[in-house]
Coordinates of N, CA and C and ligand atoms in Angstrom, one line a residue:
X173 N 17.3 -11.7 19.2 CA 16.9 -11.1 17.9 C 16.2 -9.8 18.1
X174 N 16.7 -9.2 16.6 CA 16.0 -7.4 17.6 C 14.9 -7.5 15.6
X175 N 13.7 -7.6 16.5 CA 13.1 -7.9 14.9 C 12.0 -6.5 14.9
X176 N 11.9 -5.7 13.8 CA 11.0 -5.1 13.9 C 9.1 -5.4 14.4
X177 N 8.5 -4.6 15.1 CA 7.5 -5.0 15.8 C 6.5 -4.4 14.7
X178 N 5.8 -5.7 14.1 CA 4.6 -5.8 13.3 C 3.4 -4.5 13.2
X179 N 3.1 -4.5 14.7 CA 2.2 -3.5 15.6 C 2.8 -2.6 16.1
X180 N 3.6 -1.6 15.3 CA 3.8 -0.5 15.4 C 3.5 0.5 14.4
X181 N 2.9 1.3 15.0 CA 2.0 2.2 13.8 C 3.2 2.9 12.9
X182 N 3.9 3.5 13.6 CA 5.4 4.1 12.7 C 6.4 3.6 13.0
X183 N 6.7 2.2 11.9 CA 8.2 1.8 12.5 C 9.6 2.5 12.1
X184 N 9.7 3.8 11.3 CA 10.6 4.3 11.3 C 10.7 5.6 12.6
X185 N 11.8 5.9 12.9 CA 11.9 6.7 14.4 C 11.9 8.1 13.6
X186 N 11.2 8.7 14.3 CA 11.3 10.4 13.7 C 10.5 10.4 12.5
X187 N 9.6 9.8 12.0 CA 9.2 9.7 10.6 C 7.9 9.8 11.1
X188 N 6.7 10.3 10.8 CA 5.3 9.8 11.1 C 4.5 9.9 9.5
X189 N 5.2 9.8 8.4 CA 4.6 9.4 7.3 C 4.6 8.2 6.7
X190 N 4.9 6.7 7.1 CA 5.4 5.6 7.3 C 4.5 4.9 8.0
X191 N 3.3 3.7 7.8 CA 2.6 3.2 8.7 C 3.1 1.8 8.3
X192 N 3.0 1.1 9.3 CA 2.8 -0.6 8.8 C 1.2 -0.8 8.8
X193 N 0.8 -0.5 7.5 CA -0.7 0.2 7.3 C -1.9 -0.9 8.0
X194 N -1.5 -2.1 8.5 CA -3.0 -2.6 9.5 C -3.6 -1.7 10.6
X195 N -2.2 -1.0 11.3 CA -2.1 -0.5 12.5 C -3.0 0.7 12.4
X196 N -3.4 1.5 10.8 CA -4.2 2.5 10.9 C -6.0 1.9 10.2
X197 N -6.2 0.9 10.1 CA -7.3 0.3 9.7 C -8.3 0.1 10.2
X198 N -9.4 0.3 10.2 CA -10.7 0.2 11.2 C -11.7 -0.5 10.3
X199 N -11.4 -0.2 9.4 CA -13.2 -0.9 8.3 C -12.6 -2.0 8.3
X200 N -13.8 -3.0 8.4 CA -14.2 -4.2 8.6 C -14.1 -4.8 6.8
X201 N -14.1 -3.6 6.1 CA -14.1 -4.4 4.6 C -12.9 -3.9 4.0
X202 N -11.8 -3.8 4.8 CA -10.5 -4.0 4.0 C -9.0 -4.6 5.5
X203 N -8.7 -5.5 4.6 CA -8.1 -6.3 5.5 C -6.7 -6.3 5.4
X204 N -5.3 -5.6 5.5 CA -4.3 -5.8 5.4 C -3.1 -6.6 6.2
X205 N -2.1 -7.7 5.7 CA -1.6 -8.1 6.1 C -0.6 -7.6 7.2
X206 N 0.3 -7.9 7.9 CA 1.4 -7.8 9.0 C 3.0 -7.6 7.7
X207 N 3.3 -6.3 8.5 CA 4.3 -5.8 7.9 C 4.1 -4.8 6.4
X208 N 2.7 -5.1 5.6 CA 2.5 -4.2 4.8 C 2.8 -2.9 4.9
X209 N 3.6 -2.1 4.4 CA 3.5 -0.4 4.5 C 3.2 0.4 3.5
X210 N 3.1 1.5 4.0 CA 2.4 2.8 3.2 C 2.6 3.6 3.6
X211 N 3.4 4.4 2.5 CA 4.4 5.8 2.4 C 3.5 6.6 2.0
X212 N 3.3 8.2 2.7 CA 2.2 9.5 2.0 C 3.6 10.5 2.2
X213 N 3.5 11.2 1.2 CA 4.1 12.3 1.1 C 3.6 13.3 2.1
X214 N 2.8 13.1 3.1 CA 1.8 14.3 3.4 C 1.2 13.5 4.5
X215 N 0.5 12.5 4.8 CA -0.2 11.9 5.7 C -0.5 10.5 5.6
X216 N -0.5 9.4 6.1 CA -0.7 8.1 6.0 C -2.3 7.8 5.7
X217 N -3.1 8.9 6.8 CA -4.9 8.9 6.8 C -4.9 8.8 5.0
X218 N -4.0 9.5 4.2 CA -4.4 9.8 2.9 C -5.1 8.1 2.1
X219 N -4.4 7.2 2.9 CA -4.7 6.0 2.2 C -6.0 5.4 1.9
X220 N -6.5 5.6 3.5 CA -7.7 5.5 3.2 C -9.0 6.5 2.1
X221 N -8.4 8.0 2.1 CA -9.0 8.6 1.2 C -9.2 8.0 -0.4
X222 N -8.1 7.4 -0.4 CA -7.7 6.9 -1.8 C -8.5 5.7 -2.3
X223 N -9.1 4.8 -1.1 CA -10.1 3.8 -1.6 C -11.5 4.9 -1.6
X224 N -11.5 4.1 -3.1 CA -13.0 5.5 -3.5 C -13.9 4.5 -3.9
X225 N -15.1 5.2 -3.9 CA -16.6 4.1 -3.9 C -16.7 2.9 -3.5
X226 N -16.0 3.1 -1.8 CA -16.1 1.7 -1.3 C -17.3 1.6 -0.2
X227 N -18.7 1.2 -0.7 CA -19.8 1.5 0.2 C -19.9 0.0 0.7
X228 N -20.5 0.0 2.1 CA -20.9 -1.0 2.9 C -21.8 -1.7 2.0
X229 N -22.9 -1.2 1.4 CA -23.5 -1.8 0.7 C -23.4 -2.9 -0.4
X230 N -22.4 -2.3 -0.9 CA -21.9 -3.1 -2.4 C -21.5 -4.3 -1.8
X231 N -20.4 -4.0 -0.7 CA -20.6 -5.4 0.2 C -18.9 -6.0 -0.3
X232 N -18.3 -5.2 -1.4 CA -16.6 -5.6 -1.7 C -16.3 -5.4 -0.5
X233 N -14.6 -5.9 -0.8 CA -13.7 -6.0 0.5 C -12.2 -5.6 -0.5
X234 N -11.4 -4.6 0.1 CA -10.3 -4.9 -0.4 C -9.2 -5.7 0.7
X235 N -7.9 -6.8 -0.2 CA -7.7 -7.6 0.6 C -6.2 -7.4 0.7
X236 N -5.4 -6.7 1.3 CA -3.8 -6.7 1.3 C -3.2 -7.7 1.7
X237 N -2.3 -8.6 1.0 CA -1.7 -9.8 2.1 C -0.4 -8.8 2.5
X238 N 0.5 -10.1 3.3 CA 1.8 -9.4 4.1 C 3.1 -9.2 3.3
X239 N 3.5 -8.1 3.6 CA 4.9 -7.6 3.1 C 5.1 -6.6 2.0
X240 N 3.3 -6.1 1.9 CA 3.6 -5.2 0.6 C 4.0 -4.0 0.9
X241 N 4.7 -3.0 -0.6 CA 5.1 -2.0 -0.4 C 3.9 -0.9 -1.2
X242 N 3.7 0.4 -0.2 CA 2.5 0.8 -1.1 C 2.7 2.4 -1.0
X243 N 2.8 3.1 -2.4 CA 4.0 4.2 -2.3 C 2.3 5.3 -2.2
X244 N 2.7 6.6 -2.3 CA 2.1 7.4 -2.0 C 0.9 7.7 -3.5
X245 N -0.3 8.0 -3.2 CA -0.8 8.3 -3.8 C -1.7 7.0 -4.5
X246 N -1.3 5.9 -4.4 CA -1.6 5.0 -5.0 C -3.2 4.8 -4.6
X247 N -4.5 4.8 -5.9 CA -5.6 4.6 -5.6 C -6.2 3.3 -6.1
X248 N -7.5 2.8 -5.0 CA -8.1 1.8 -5.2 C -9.5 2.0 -5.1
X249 N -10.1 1.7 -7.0 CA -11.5 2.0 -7.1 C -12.3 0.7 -6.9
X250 N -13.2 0.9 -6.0 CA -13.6 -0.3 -6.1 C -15.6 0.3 -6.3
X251 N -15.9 -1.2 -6.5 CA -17.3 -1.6 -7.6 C -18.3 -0.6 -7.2
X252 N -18.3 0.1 -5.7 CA -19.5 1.3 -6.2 C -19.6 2.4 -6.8
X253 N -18.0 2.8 -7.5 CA -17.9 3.6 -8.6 C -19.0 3.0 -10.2
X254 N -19.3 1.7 -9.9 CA -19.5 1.2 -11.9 C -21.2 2.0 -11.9
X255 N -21.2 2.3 -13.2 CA -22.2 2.5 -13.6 C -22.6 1.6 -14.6
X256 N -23.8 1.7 -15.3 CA -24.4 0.5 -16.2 C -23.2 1.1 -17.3
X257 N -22.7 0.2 -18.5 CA -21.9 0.4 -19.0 C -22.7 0.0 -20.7
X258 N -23.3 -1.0 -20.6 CA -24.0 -2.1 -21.6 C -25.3 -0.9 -22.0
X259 N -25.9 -0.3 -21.7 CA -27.3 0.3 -21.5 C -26.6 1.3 -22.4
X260 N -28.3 2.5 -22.9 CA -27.9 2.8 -24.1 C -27.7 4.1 -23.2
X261 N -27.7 4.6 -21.4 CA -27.2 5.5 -20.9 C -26.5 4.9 -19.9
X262 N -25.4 5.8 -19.4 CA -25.0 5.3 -17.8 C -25.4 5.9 -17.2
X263 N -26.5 6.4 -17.7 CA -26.6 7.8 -16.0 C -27.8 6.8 -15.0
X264 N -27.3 7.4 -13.8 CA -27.9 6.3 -12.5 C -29.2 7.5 -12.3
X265 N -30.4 7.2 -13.4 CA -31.6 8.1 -13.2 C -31.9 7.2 -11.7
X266 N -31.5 6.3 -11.3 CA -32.4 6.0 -10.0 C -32.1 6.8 -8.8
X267 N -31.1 6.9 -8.6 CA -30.9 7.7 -7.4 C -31.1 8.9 -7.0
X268 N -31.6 9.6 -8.0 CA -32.4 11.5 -7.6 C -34.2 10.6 -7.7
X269 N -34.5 9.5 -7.7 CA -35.7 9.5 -6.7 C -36.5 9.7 -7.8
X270 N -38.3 10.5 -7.0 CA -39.7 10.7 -7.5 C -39.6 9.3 -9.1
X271 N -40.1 9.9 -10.1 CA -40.5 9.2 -11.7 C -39.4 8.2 -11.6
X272 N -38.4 8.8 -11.5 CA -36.8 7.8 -11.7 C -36.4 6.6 -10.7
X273 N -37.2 6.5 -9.6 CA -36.8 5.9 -9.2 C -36.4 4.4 -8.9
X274 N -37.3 3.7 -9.9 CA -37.2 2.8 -10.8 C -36.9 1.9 -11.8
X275 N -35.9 3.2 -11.6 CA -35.0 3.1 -13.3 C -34.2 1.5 -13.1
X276 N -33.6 1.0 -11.7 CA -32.6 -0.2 -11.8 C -33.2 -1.1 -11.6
X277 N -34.8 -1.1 -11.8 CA -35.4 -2.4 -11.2 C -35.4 -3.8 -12.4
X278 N -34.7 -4.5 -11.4 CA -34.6 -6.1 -12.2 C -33.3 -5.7 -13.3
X279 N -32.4 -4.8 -12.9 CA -31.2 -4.3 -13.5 C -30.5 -4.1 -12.6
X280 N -28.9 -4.6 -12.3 CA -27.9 -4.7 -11.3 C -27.0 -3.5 -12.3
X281 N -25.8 -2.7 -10.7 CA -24.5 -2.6 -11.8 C -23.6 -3.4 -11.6
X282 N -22.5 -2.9 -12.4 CA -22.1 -4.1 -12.9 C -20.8 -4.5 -11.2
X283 N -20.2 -5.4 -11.1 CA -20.1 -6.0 -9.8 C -18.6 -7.1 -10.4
X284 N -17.4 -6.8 -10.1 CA -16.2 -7.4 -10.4 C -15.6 -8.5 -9.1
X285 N -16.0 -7.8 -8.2 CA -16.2 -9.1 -6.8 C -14.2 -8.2 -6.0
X286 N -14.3 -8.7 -5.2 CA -12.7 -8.2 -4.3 C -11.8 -7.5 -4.7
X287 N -11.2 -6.6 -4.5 CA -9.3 -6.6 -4.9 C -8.9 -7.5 -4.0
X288 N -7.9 -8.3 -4.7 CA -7.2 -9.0 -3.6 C -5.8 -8.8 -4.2
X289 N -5.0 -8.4 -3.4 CA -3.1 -7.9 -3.2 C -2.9 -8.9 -3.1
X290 N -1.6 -9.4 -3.5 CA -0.6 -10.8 -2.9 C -0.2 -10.6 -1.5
X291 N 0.8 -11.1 -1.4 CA 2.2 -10.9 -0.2 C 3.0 -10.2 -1.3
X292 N 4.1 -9.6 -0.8 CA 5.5 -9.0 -1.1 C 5.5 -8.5 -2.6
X293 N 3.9 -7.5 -2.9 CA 3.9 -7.5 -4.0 C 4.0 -5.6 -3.8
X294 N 4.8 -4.7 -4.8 CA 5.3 -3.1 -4.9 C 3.7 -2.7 -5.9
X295 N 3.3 -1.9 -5.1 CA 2.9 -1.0 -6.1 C 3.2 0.2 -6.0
X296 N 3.9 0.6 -7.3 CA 4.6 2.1 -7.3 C 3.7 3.1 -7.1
X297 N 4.6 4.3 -7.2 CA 3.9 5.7 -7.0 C 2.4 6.3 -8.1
X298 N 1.3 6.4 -7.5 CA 0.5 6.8 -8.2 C -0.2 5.8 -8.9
X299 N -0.2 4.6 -8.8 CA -1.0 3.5 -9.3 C -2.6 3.3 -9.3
X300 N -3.4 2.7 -9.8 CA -4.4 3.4 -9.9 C -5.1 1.2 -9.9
X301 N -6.0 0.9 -9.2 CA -5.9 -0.8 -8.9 C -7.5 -0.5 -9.2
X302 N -8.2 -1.1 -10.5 CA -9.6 -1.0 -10.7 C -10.3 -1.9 -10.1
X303 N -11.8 -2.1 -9.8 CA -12.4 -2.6 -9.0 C -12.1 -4.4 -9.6
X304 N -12.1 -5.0 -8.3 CA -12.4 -6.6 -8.3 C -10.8 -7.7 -8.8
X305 N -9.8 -6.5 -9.1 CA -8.2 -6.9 -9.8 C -7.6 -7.5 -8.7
X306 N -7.0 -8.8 -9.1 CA -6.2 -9.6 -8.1 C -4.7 -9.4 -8.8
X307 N -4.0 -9.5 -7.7 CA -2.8 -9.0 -8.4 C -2.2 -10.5 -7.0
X308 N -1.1 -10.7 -8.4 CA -0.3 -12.3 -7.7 C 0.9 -11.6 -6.9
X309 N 1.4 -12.8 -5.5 CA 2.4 -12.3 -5.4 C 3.2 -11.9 -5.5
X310 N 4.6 -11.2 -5.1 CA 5.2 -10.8 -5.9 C 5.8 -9.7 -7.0
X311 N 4.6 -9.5 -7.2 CA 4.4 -9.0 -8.6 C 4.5 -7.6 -7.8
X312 N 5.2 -6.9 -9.2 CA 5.7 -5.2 -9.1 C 4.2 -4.1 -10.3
X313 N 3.7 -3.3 -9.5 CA 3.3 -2.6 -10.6 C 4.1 -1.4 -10.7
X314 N 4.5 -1.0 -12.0 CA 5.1 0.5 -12.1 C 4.6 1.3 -11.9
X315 N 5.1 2.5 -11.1 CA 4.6 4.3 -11.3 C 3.7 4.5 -12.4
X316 N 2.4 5.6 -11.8 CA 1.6 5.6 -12.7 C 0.6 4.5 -13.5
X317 N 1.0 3.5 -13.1 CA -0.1 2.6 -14.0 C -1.3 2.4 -13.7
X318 N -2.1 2.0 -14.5 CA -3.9 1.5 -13.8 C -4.1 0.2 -14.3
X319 N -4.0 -0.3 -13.6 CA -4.4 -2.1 -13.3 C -5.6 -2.5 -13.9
X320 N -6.2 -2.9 -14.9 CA -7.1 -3.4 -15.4 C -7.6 -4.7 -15.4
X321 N -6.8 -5.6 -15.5 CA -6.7 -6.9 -15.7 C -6.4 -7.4 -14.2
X322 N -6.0 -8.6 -14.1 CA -5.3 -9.6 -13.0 C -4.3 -9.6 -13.0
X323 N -2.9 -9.5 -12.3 CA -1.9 -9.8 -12.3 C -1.0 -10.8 -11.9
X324 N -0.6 -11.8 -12.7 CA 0.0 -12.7 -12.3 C 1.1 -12.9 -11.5
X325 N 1.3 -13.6 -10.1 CA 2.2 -13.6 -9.5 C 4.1 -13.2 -10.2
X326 N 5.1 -12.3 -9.6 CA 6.5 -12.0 -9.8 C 6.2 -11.9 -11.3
X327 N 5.0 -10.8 -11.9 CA 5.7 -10.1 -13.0 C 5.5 -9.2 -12.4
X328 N 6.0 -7.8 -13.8 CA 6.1 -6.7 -13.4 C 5.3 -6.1 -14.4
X329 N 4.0 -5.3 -14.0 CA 3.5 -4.4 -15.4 C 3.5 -2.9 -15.2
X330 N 3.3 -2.8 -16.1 CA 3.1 -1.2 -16.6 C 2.4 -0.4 -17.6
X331 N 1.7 0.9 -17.3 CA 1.4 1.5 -17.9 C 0.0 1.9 -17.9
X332 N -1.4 2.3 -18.8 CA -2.5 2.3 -19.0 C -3.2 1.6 -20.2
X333 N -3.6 1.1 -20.4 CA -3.5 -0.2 -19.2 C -2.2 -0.8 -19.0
X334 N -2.0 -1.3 -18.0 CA -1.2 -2.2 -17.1 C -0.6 -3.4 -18.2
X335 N 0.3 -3.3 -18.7 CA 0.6 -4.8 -19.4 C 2.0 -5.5 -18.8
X336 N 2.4 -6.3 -19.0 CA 3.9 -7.4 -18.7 C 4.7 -6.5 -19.2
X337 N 5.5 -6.1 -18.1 CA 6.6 -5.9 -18.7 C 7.8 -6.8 -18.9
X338 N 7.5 -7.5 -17.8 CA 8.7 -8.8 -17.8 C 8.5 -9.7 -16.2
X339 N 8.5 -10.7 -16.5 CA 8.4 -11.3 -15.4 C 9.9 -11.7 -14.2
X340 N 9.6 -11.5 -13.4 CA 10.8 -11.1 -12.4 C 12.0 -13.0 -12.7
X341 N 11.2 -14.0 -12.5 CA 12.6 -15.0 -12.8 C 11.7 -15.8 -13.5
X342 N 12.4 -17.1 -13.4 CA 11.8 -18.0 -15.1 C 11.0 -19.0 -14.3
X343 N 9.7 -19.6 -15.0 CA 8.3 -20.2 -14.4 C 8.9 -21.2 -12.8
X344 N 10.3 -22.0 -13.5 CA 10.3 -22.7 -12.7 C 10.5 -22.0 -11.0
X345 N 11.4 -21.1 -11.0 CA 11.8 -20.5 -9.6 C 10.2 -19.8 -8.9
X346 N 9.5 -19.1 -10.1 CA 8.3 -18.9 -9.9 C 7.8 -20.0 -8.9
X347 N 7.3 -20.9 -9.4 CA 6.9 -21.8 -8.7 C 7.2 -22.4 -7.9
X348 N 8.4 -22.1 -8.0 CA 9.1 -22.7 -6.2 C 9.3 -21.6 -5.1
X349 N 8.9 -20.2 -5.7 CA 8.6 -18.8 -4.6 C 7.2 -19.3 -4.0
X350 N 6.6 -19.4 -5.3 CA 5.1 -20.0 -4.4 C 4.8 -21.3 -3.9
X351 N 5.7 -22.0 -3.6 CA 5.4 -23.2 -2.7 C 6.1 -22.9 -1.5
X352 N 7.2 -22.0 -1.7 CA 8.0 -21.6 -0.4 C 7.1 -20.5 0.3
X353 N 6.5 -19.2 -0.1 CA 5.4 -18.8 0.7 C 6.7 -18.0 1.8
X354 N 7.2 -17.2 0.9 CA 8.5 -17.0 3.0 C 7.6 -16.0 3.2
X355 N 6.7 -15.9 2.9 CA 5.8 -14.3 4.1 C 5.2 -14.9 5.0
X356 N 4.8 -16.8 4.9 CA 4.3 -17.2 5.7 C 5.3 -17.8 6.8
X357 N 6.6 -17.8 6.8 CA 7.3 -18.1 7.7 C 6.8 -17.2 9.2
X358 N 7.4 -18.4 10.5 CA 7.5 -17.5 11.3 C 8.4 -16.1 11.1
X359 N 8.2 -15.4 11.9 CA 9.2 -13.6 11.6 C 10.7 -14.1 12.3
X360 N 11.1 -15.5 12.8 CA 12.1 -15.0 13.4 C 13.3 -16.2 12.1
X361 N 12.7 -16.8 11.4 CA 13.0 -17.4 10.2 C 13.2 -17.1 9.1
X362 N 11.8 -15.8 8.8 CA 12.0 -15.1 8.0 C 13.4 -13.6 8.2
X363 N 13.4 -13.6 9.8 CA 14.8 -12.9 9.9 C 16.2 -13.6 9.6
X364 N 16.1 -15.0 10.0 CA 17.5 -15.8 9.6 C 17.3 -15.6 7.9
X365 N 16.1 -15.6 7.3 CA 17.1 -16.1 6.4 C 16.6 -14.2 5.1
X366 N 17.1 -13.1 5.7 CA 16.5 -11.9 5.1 C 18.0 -11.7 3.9
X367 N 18.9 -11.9 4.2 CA 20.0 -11.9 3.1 C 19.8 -13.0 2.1
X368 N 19.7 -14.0 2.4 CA 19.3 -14.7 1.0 C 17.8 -14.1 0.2
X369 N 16.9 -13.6 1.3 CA 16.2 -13.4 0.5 C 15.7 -12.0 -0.4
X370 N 16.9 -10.9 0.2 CA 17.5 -10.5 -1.0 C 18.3 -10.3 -1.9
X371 N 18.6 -11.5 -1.7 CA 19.4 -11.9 -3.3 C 18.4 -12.8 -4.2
X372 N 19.3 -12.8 -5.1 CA 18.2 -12.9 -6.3 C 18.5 -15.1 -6.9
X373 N 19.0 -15.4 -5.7 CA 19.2 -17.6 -5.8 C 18.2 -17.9 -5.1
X374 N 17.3 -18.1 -6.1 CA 15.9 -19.1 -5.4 C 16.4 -20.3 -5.7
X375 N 17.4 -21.3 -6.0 CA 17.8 -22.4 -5.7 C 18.5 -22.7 -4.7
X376 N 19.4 -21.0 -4.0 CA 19.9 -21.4 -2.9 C 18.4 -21.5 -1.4
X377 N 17.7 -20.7 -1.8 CA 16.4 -20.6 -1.0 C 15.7 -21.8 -1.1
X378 N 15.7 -22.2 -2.0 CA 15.0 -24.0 -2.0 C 15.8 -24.8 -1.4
X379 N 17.7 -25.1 -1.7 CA 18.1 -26.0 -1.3 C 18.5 -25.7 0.5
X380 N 18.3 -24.4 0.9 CA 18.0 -24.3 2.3 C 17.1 -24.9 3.0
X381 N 15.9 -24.7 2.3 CA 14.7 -25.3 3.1 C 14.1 -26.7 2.2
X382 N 15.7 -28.0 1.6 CA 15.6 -28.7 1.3 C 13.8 -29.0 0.7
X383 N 13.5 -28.1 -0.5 CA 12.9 -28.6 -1.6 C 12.7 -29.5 -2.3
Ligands
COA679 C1 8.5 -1.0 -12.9 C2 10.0 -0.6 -12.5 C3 10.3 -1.3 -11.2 C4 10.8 -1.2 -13.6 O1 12.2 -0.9 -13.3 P1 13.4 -1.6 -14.2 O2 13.3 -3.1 -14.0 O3 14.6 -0.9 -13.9 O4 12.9 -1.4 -15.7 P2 13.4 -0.4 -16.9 O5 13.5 1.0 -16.4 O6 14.6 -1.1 -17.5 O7 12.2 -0.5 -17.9 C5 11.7 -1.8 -18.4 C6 10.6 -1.5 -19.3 O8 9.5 -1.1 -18.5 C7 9.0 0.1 -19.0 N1 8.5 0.9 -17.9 C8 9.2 1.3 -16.8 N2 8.5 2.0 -16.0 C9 7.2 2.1 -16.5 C10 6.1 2.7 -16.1 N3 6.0 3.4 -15.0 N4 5.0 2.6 -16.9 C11 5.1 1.9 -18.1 N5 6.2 1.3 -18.5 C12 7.3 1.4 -17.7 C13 10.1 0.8 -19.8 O9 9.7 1.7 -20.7 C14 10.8 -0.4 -20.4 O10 10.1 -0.8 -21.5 P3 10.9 -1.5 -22.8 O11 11.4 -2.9 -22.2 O12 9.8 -1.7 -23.8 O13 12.0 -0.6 -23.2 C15 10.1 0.9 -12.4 O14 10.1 1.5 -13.7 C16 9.1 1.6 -11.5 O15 8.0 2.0 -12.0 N6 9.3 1.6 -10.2 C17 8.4 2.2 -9.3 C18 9.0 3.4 -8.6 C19 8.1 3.9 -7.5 O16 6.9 4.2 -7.8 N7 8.5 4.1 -6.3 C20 7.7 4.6 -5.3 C21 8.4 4.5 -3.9 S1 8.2 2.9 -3.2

């Protein structure tokens, strides 16, 4: 078997805008799966630019599982962007210090908890994934959209906010993608069986691995 190698920083030849994006990852608070990639029009490093207000402090994690596709430009805000929202200001008088500095005492901001990605889930060009959004796997976001909500596993949303556009097949096949799990196959399984799985017979993919 001639399978692509997981741990290769550029698995296309002659391309160095292409990562299988764990291979460029160092922080300890964002974790991406094996085989995930990430296309920059310009530089791969850009990815990491694109997670914004992600401080050690706040203590989030963003979490990629395996096989996603993640086009250029695509940003992830995560929770040390929030400001008080509820209050009758947002401005963070605490952090310029002296008189003010006290302003957040026995007052939190506000705190949405992880991103967490599926497996084999697209997010298009320019997407925009707000702090603490779990998106199922699967699931397609369109170009341009900003994620607000959670996303349920094999639909597809779009827009600002982010709504259903349609969900990729009907509850039941749904539910038999997620008990099948093929991102969790070994890789040389998931190579036997890469033609059925893209085609669009999740009954032939069940009655293969006798369901
Ligand atoms: C989401 C997407 C996959 C849907 O493609 P499709 O299945 O061919 O869907 P259609 O073009 O038939 O559109 C279906 C509906 O979604 C809407 N829609 C499509 N793209 C949208 C977008 N970016 N934002 C909001 N709504 C969108 C359409 O208006 C249409 O709405 P309607 O049913 O009310 O008429 C595609 O539009 C898309 O965004 N692809 C991402 C491309 C990309 O970013 N590639 C980067 C390189 S990896």
């Amino acid at each position: 078997m001639d399978i692509p190698n997981k741990d290769n920083q550029f698995p296309l030849a002659h391309y160095n805008k292409l990562v299988f994006l764990k291979n460029i990852i160092s922080q300890p608070n964002i974790v991406v799966g094996d085989y995930t990639y990430y296309d920059d029009f310009v530089n791969p490093e850009n990815f990491i630019r694109n997670v914004k207000y992600h401080f050690d402090f706040v203590g989030d994690k963003l979490i990629i599982g395996k096989f996603c596709m993640i086009a250029s430009d695509v940003t992830f805000i995560m929770n040390g962007g929030n400001h008080l929202s509820k209050s009758i200001s947002a401005y963070p008088f605490a952090i310029f210090g002296g008189d003010w500095k006290d302003a957040m005492k026995d007052k939190t901001y506000p705190y949405k908890g992880d991103t967490i990605i599926g497996n084999d889930v697209w997010l298009g060009y320019n997407t925009t994934i707000m702090p603490g959004v779990k998106i199922g796997d699967g699931a397609i976001i369109a170009s341009n959209s900003t994620v607000v909500k959670n996303v349920e596993p094999y639909s597809i949303v779009g827009g600002n906010p982010a709504r259903l556009i349609r969900k990729r097949f009907s509850d039941e096949s749904i539910q038999i993608l997620l008990k099948l799990k093929w991102w969790e196959w070994d890789i040389e399984k998931i190579t036997q069986s890469i033609k059925i799985l893209t085609g669009n017979d999740v009954d032939a993919l069940k009655n293969l691995y006798n369901m």
